C-alpha positions as YAML, in Angstrom:
chain: A
units: angstrom
residues:
- id: 1
  name: MET
  ca: [53.83, -19.17, 33.80]
- id: 2
  name: SER
  ca: [51.03, -19.40, 31.21]
- id: 3
  name: GLN
  ca: [47.78, -17.51, 31.53]
- id: 4
  name: LYS
  ca: [45.99, -20.77, 32.21]
- id: 5
  name: ASP
  ca: [48.09, -21.23, 35.36]
- id: 6
  name: MET
  ca: [47.58, -17.66, 36.61]
- id: 7
  name: THR
  ca: [45.02, -16.80, 39.27]
- id: 8
  name: ILE
  ca: [42.55, -13.94, 38.87]
- id: 9
  name: PHE
  ca: [44.67, -11.77, 41.18]
- id: 10
  name: GLU
  ca: [47.78, -12.47, 39.10]
- id: 11
  name: HIS
  ca: [45.85, -11.50, 35.97]
- id: 12
  name: ILE
  ca: [44.81, -8.23, 37.61]
- id: 13
  name: SER
  ca: [48.39, -7.59, 38.78]
- id: 14
  name: GLU
  ca: [49.71, -8.24, 35.26]
- id: 15
  name: LEU
  ca: [47.09, -5.94, 33.75]
- id: 16
  name: ARG
  ca: [47.93, -3.21, 36.27]
- id: 17
  name: LYS
  ca: [51.61, -3.49, 35.35]
- id: 18
  name: ARG
  ca: [50.84, -3.16, 31.63]
- id: 19
  name: LEU
  ca: [48.58, -0.16, 32.23]
- id: 20
  name: PHE
  ca: [51.24, 1.49, 34.39]
- id: 21
  name: VAL
  ca: [53.78, 1.19, 31.55]
- id: 22
  name: ILE
  ca: [51.28, 2.72, 29.12]
- id: 23
  name: VAL
  ca: [50.55, 5.63, 31.48]
- id: 24
  name: VAL
  ca: [54.28, 6.35, 31.96]
- id: 25
  name: PHE
  ca: [54.91, 6.39, 28.21]
- id: 26
  name: PHE
  ca: [51.79, 8.48, 27.67]
- id: 27
  name: ILE
  ca: [53.07, 11.14, 30.07]
- id: 28
  name: LEU
  ca: [56.42, 11.17, 28.26]
- id: 29
  name: ALA
  ca: [54.64, 11.39, 24.90]
- id: 30
  name: VAL
  ca: [52.54, 14.33, 26.14]
- id: 31
  name: ILE
  ca: [55.76, 16.16, 27.10]
- id: 32
  name: VAL
  ca: [57.19, 15.56, 23.63]
- id: 33
  name: SER
  ca: [53.88, 16.56, 22.01]
- id: 34
  name: PHE
  ca: [53.95, 19.91, 23.82]
- id: 35
  name: PHE
  ca: [56.85, 20.93, 21.57]
- id: 36
  name: LEU
  ca: [55.32, 19.49, 18.39]
- id: 37
  name: SER
  ca: [51.72, 20.64, 18.69]
- id: 38
  name: GLN
  ca: [52.12, 24.27, 17.59]
- id: 39
  name: PRO
  ca: [54.06, 23.43, 14.39]
- id: 40
  name: ILE
  ca: [51.43, 20.79, 13.55]
- id: 41
  name: ILE
  ca: [48.57, 23.22, 14.20]
- id: 42
  name: ARG
  ca: [50.21, 25.80, 11.93]
- id: 43
  name: TYR
  ca: [50.69, 23.13, 9.24]
- id: 44
  name: LEU
  ca: [47.02, 22.12, 9.43]
- id: 45
  name: GLN
  ca: [45.93, 25.77, 9.31]
- id: 46
  name: ASN
  ca: [48.07, 26.46, 6.24]
- id: 47
  name: SER
  ca: [46.91, 23.50, 4.14]
- id: 48
  name: ASP
  ca: [45.48, 24.40, 0.74]
- id: 49
  name: TYR
  ca: [41.84, 23.86, 1.69]
- id: 50
  name: ALA
  ca: [42.20, 25.28, 5.22]
- id: 51
  name: LYS
  ca: [43.45, 28.58, 3.78]
- id: 52
  name: GLU
  ca: [39.95, 29.16, 2.39]
- id: 53
  name: VAL
  ca: [38.59, 29.11, 5.95]
- id: 54
  name: THR
  ca: [38.95, 31.99, 8.38]
- id: 55
  name: MET
  ca: [39.26, 30.47, 11.84]
- id: 56
  name: ASN
  ca: [38.01, 32.38, 14.83]
- id: 57
  name: ALA
  ca: [38.24, 31.93, 18.57]
- id: 58
  name: PHE
  ca: [34.81, 32.47, 20.14]
- id: 59
  name: ARG
  ca: [36.14, 31.95, 23.64]
- id: 60
  name: LEU
  ca: [39.38, 33.02, 25.23]
- id: 61
  name: THR
  ca: [40.18, 29.40, 26.03]
- id: 62
  name: ASP
  ca: [39.61, 28.02, 22.50]
- id: 63
  name: PRO
  ca: [43.26, 28.23, 21.34]
- id: 64
  name: PHE
  ca: [44.42, 26.47, 24.50]
- id: 65
  name: LYS
  ca: [41.74, 23.79, 24.10]
- id: 66
  name: VAL
  ca: [42.84, 23.13, 20.52]
- id: 67
  name: PHE
  ca: [46.47, 23.02, 21.62]
- id: 68
  name: MET
  ca: [45.66, 20.45, 24.31]
- id: 69
  name: GLU
  ca: [43.54, 18.34, 21.96]
- id: 70
  name: VAL
  ca: [46.31, 18.17, 19.38]
- id: 71
  name: THR
  ca: [48.82, 17.38, 22.14]
- id: 72
  name: LEU
  ca: [46.75, 14.49, 23.50]
- id: 73
  name: TYR
  ca: [45.88, 13.02, 20.09]
- id: 74
  name: LEU
  ca: [49.51, 13.26, 19.01]
- id: 75
  name: ALA
  ca: [50.61, 11.56, 22.23]
- id: 76
  name: ILE
  ca: [48.22, 8.68, 21.53]
- id: 77
  name: VAL
  ca: [49.66, 8.24, 18.04]
- id: 78
  name: ILE
  ca: [53.21, 8.33, 19.39]
- id: 79
  name: ILE
  ca: [52.59, 5.62, 22.01]
- id: 80
  name: LEU
  ca: [50.40, 3.44, 19.78]
- id: 81
  name: PRO
  ca: [53.26, 0.93, 19.32]
- id: 82
  name: VAL
  ca: [53.65, 0.79, 23.12]
- id: 83
  name: ILE
  ca: [49.91, 0.18, 23.59]
- id: 84
  name: LEU
  ca: [49.91, -2.60, 20.99]
- id: 85
  name: TYR
  ca: [53.02, -4.20, 22.47]
- id: 86
  name: GLN
  ca: [51.63, -4.14, 26.02]
- id: 87
  name: LEU
  ca: [48.40, -5.69, 24.75]
- id: 88
  name: TRP
  ca: [50.44, -8.40, 23.03]
- id: 89
  name: ALA
  ca: [52.57, -8.94, 26.16]
- id: 90
  name: PHE
  ca: [49.41, -9.39, 28.24]
- id: 91
  name: ILE
  ca: [47.86, -12.05, 26.00]
- id: 92
  name: SER
  ca: [51.07, -13.72, 24.74]
- id: 93
  name: PRO
  ca: [51.48, -16.14, 27.72]
- id: 94
  name: GLY
  ca: [48.30, -17.86, 26.54]
- id: 95
  name: LEU
  ca: [49.67, -18.39, 23.02]
- id: 96
  name: TYR
  ca: [51.99, -20.98, 21.53]
- id: 97
  name: GLU
  ca: [55.55, -19.88, 20.72]
- id: 98
  name: LYS
  ca: [54.85, -19.68, 16.99]
- id: 99
  name: GLU
  ca: [51.66, -17.72, 17.60]
- id: 100
  name: ARG
  ca: [53.58, -15.26, 19.77]
- id: 101
  name: LYS
  ca: [55.99, -14.50, 16.93]
- id: 102
  name: ILE
  ca: [53.18, -14.16, 14.41]
- id: 103
  name: THR
  ca: [51.04, -11.87, 16.57]
- id: 104
  name: LEU
  ca: [54.09, -9.78, 17.46]
- id: 105
  name: SER
  ca: [54.54, -9.09, 13.75]
- id: 106
  name: TYR
  ca: [51.03, -7.60, 13.71]
- id: 107
  name: ILE
  ca: [52.23, -4.54, 15.64]
- id: 108
  name: PRO
  ca: [54.09, -2.69, 12.83]
- id: 109
  name: ILE
  ca: [51.34, -3.66, 10.37]
- id: 110
  name: ALA
  ca: [48.66, -2.29, 12.70]
- id: 111
  name: LEU
  ca: [50.63, 0.96, 13.07]
- id: 112
  name: VAL
  ca: [50.97, 1.35, 9.29]
- id: 113
  name: LEU
  ca: [47.24, 0.67, 8.78]
- id: 114
  name: PHE
  ca: [46.30, 3.21, 11.45]
- id: 115
  name: LEU
  ca: [48.47, 5.89, 9.84]
- id: 116
  name: ALA
  ca: [47.07, 4.97, 6.42]
- id: 117
  name: GLY
  ca: [43.55, 5.47, 7.77]
- id: 118
  name: LEU
  ca: [44.48, 8.89, 9.16]
- id: 119
  name: ALA
  ca: [46.09, 9.87, 5.85]
- id: 120
  name: PHE
  ca: [43.09, 8.70, 3.83]
- id: 121
  name: ALA
  ca: [40.67, 10.63, 6.01]
- id: 122
  name: TYR
  ca: [42.79, 13.81, 6.11]
- id: 123
  name: PHE
  ca: [43.94, 14.05, 2.49]
- id: 124
  name: ILE
  ca: [40.85, 12.64, 0.72]
- id: 125
  name: LEU
  ca: [37.73, 12.51, 2.89]
- id: 126
  name: PHE
  ca: [38.08, 15.71, 4.94]
- id: 127
  name: PRO
  ca: [38.69, 18.02, 1.93]
- id: 128
  name: LEU
  ca: [35.62, 16.56, 0.20]
- id: 129
  name: ILE
  ca: [33.41, 17.28, 3.19]
- id: 130
  name: LEU
  ca: [34.88, 20.74, 3.78]
- id: 131
  name: ARG
  ca: [34.48, 21.83, 0.13]
- id: 132
  name: PHE
  ca: [30.91, 20.55, 0.08]
- id: 133
  name: MET
  ca: [30.03, 22.46, 3.24]
- id: 134
  name: MET
  ca: [31.60, 25.68, 1.94]
- id: 135
  name: LYS
  ca: [29.87, 25.28, -1.44]
- id: 136
  name: LEU
  ca: [26.51, 24.67, 0.24]
- id: 137
  name: SER
  ca: [26.97, 27.77, 2.41]
- id: 138
  name: SER
  ca: [27.77, 29.84, -0.69]
- id: 139
  name: GLN
  ca: [24.68, 28.56, -2.54]
- id: 140
  name: MET
  ca: [22.53, 29.50, 0.45]
- id: 141
  name: ASP
  ca: [24.17, 32.97, 0.72]
- id: 142
  name: ILE
  ca: [25.50, 32.11, 4.16]
- id: 143
  name: ASN
  ca: [28.80, 33.46, 5.36]
- id: 144
  name: PRO
  ca: [30.15, 30.74, 7.68]
- id: 145
  name: VAL
  ca: [31.97, 31.98, 10.75]
- id: 146
  name: ILE
  ca: [34.09, 29.00, 11.74]
- id: 147
  name: GLY
  ca: [35.53, 28.58, 15.20]
- id: 148
  name: ILE
  ca: [38.99, 27.06, 15.42]
- id: 149
  name: ASN
  ca: [37.75, 24.74, 18.18]
- id: 150
  name: GLU
  ca: [34.89, 23.46, 16.01]
- id: 151
  name: TYR
  ca: [37.18, 23.08, 12.99]
- id: 152
  name: PHE
  ca: [39.74, 20.90, 14.77]
- id: 153
  name: SER
  ca: [37.08, 18.93, 16.66]
- id: 154
  name: PHE
  ca: [35.41, 18.11, 13.35]
- id: 155
  name: LEU
  ca: [38.80, 17.19, 11.86]
- id: 156
  name: PHE
  ca: [39.51, 14.73, 14.69]
- id: 157
  name: GLN
  ca: [36.00, 13.26, 14.46]
- id: 158
  name: ILE
  ca: [36.66, 12.43, 10.80]
- id: 159
  name: THR
  ca: [40.26, 11.24, 10.89]
- id: 160
  name: PHE
  ca: [40.64, 9.13, 14.04]
- id: 161
  name: PRO
  ca: [37.65, 6.82, 13.40]
- id: 162
  name: PHE
  ca: [39.16, 5.99, 10.00]
- id: 163
  name: GLY
  ca: [42.48, 5.21, 11.65]
- id: 164
  name: ILE
  ca: [40.63, 2.65, 13.77]
- id: 165
  name: LEU
  ca: [38.52, 1.42, 10.83]
- id: 166
  name: PHE
  ca: [41.66, 0.64, 8.81]
- id: 167
  name: GLU
  ca: [42.65, -1.84, 11.54]
- id: 168
  name: LEU
  ca: [39.96, -4.19, 10.18]
- id: 169
  name: PRO
  ca: [42.38, -6.64, 8.46]
- id: 170
  name: ILE
  ca: [44.41, -7.07, 11.65]
- id: 171
  name: VAL
  ca: [41.29, -7.58, 13.77]
- id: 172
  name: ILE
  ca: [39.94, -10.11, 11.26]
- id: 173
  name: MET
  ca: [43.25, -11.98, 11.25]
- id: 174
  name: PHE
  ca: [43.34, -12.11, 15.04]
- id: 175
  name: LEU
  ca: [39.72, -13.31, 15.33]
- id: 176
  name: THR
  ca: [40.39, -15.93, 12.67]
- id: 177
  name: ARG
  ca: [43.42, -17.28, 14.53]
- id: 178
  name: LEU
  ca: [41.23, -17.49, 17.66]
- id: 179
  name: GLY
  ca: [38.65, -19.48, 15.69]
- id: 180
  name: ILE
  ca: [35.88, -16.91, 16.26]
- id: 181
  name: ILE
  ca: [35.29, -16.22, 12.55]
- id: 182
  name: THR
  ca: [36.22, -17.93, 9.28]
- id: 183
  name: PRO
  ca: [36.88, -16.65, 5.73]
- id: 184
  name: MET
  ca: [33.86, -18.67, 4.59]
- id: 185
  name: PHE
  ca: [31.66, -16.69, 6.96]
- id: 186
  name: LEU
  ca: [33.12, -13.38, 5.74]
- id: 187
  name: ALA
  ca: [32.55, -14.37, 2.12]
- id: 188
  name: LYS
  ca: [28.98, -15.45, 2.94]
- id: 189
  name: ILE
  ca: [28.07, -12.08, 4.43]
- id: 190
  name: ARG
  ca: [29.95, -10.08, 1.76]
- id: 191
  name: LYS
  ca: [26.82, -8.49, 0.25]
- id: 192
  name: TYR
  ca: [25.58, -7.43, 3.69]
- id: 193
  name: ALA
  ca: [29.03, -6.05, 4.56]
- id: 194
  name: TYR
  ca: [29.11, -4.09, 1.28]
- id: 195
  name: PHE
  ca: [25.67, -2.67, 2.01]
- id: 196
  name: PHE
  ca: [26.78, -1.60, 5.49]
- id: 197
  name: LEU
  ca: [29.98, -0.01, 4.12]
- id: 198
  name: LEU
  ca: [28.04, 1.89, 1.45]
- id: 199
  name: VAL
  ca: [25.59, 3.15, 4.08]
- id: 200
  name: LEU
  ca: [28.55, 4.18, 6.23]
- id: 201
  name: ALA
  ca: [30.13, 5.99, 3.27]
- id: 202
  name: ALA
  ca: [26.85, 7.77, 2.54]
- id: 203
  name: PHE
  ca: [26.51, 8.75, 6.19]
- id: 204
  name: ILE
  ca: [29.96, 10.33, 6.57]
- id: 205
  name: THR
  ca: [30.32, 11.95, 3.12]
- id: 206
  name: PRO
  ca: [28.52, 14.78, 1.32]
- id: 207
  name: PRO
  ca: [25.32, 13.66, -0.47]
- id: 208
  name: ASP
  ca: [26.82, 13.18, -3.93]
- id: 209
  name: VAL
  ca: [27.58, 9.87, -5.64]
- id: 210
  name: MET
  ca: [31.22, 10.62, -6.45]
- id: 211
  name: SER
  ca: [32.16, 11.34, -2.84]
- id: 212
  name: GLN
  ca: [30.40, 8.19, -1.69]
- id: 213
  name: ILE
  ca: [32.27, 6.13, -4.29]
- id: 214
  name: VAL
  ca: [35.61, 7.68, -3.30]
- id: 215
  name: VAL
  ca: [35.04, 6.56, 0.29]
- id: 216
  name: GLY
  ca: [33.00, 3.38, -0.27]
- id: 217
  name: VAL
  ca: [35.35, 1.67, -2.75]
- id: 218
  name: PRO
  ca: [38.44, 1.77, -0.44]
- id: 219
  name: LEU
  ca: [36.29, 0.40, 2.39]
- id: 220
  name: MET
  ca: [35.15, -2.51, 0.22]
- id: 221
  name: ILE
  ca: [38.75, -3.14, -0.88]
- id: 222
  name: LEU
  ca: [39.68, -3.16, 2.80]
- id: 223
  name: TYR
  ca: [37.00, -5.80, 3.41]
- id: 224
  name: GLU
  ca: [38.33, -7.96, 0.57]
- id: 225
  name: ILE
  ca: [41.84, -7.66, 2.00]
- id: 226
  name: SER
  ca: [40.39, -8.77, 5.34]
- id: 227
  name: ILE
  ca: [38.96, -11.90, 3.67]
- id: 228
  name: LEU
  ca: [42.36, -12.69, 2.13]
- id: 229
  name: VAL
  ca: [44.23, -12.34, 5.42]
- id: 230
  name: SER
  ca: [41.50, -14.39, 7.10]
- id: 231
  name: LYS
  ca: [42.12, -17.20, 4.61]
- id: 232
  name: VAL
  ca: [45.84, -17.12, 5.41]
- id: 233
  name: GLY
  ca: [45.16, -17.15, 9.14]
- id: 234
  name: TYR
  ca: [42.58, -19.93, 8.77]
- id: 235
  name: ARG
  ca: [44.97, -22.19, 6.86]
- id: 236
  name: LYS
  ca: [47.73, -21.62, 9.40]
- id: 237
  name: ALA
  ca: [45.37, -22.26, 12.30]
- id: 238
  name: LYS
  ca: [44.18, -25.53, 10.75]
- id: 239
  name: ALA
  ca: [47.75, -26.58, 10.03]
- id: 240
  name: ALA
  ca: [48.72, -25.87, 13.64]
- id: 241
  name: GLU
  ca: [45.75, -27.88, 14.92]
- id: 242
  name: LEU
  ca: [46.66, -30.83, 12.67]
- id: 243
  name: LYS
  ca: [50.28, -30.72, 13.76]
- id: 244
  name: TYR
  ca: [49.26, -30.62, 17.42]
- id: 245
  name: ALA
  ca: [46.85, -33.54, 16.92]
- id: 246
  name: LEU
  ca: [49.55, -35.63, 15.23]
- id: 247
  name: GLN
  ca: [52.01, -34.85, 18.01]
- id: 248
  name: SER
  ca: [49.46, -35.82, 20.66]
- id: 249
  name: GLU
  ca: [48.69, -39.06, 18.86]
- id: 250
  name: SER
  ca: [52.38, -39.95, 18.51]
- id: 251
  name: GLU
  ca: [52.96, -39.23, 22.22]
- id: 252
  name: LYS
  ca: [50.08, -41.56, 23.16]
- id: 253
  name: LYS
  ca: [51.67, -44.34, 21.14]
...
């Protein structure tokens, strides 16, 4: 049964089934993450730039809060393929067979891009921000007393948004295949997109030009990659429309 033939109640039932699968896998991922969280926390604490920071617990519950945050974030990363597959399974009945195969191939690419965003933020962006903050504190004769809860919360606030931001090419490809945007439109607004990305880079990095370039240039490259994948998706969408029109015309004859 295609999505067009499904009633609103059947849509809700299908969505509930997909959400139930995600919840079950999330619970299993949380159990697995319980055994992985402490080694990961120790690894993050012993990184080269983290060694320069003395982490303190200002509340008795801070270590447990950090442990739970790492556990939950790790569980989300573990089940990301499941989330993407369930999303695909929910929308796939409304797609043509060829489109189902193509969109299914987006899942491993989306996972790789998400991990690449996390890696970029953790290994490049986060050390820049941390060193700048420590240098600024030193120049102002301030001895920073850093709480472990604040340190990890700040780390997650930097890394996870970049994991999502690196999904831009996949989102652009999907919207192009749906006919919502075109590569011509993306090329037309390129200068505005660059301006927005530079403002974003300036907002999330220390106020020095080099840091902003280090972050801004990869974001602009990501936008150019999005235009390229949009062109590929646009050509394929037009080819599919032409093929469908020719088939319809031949059937009428």
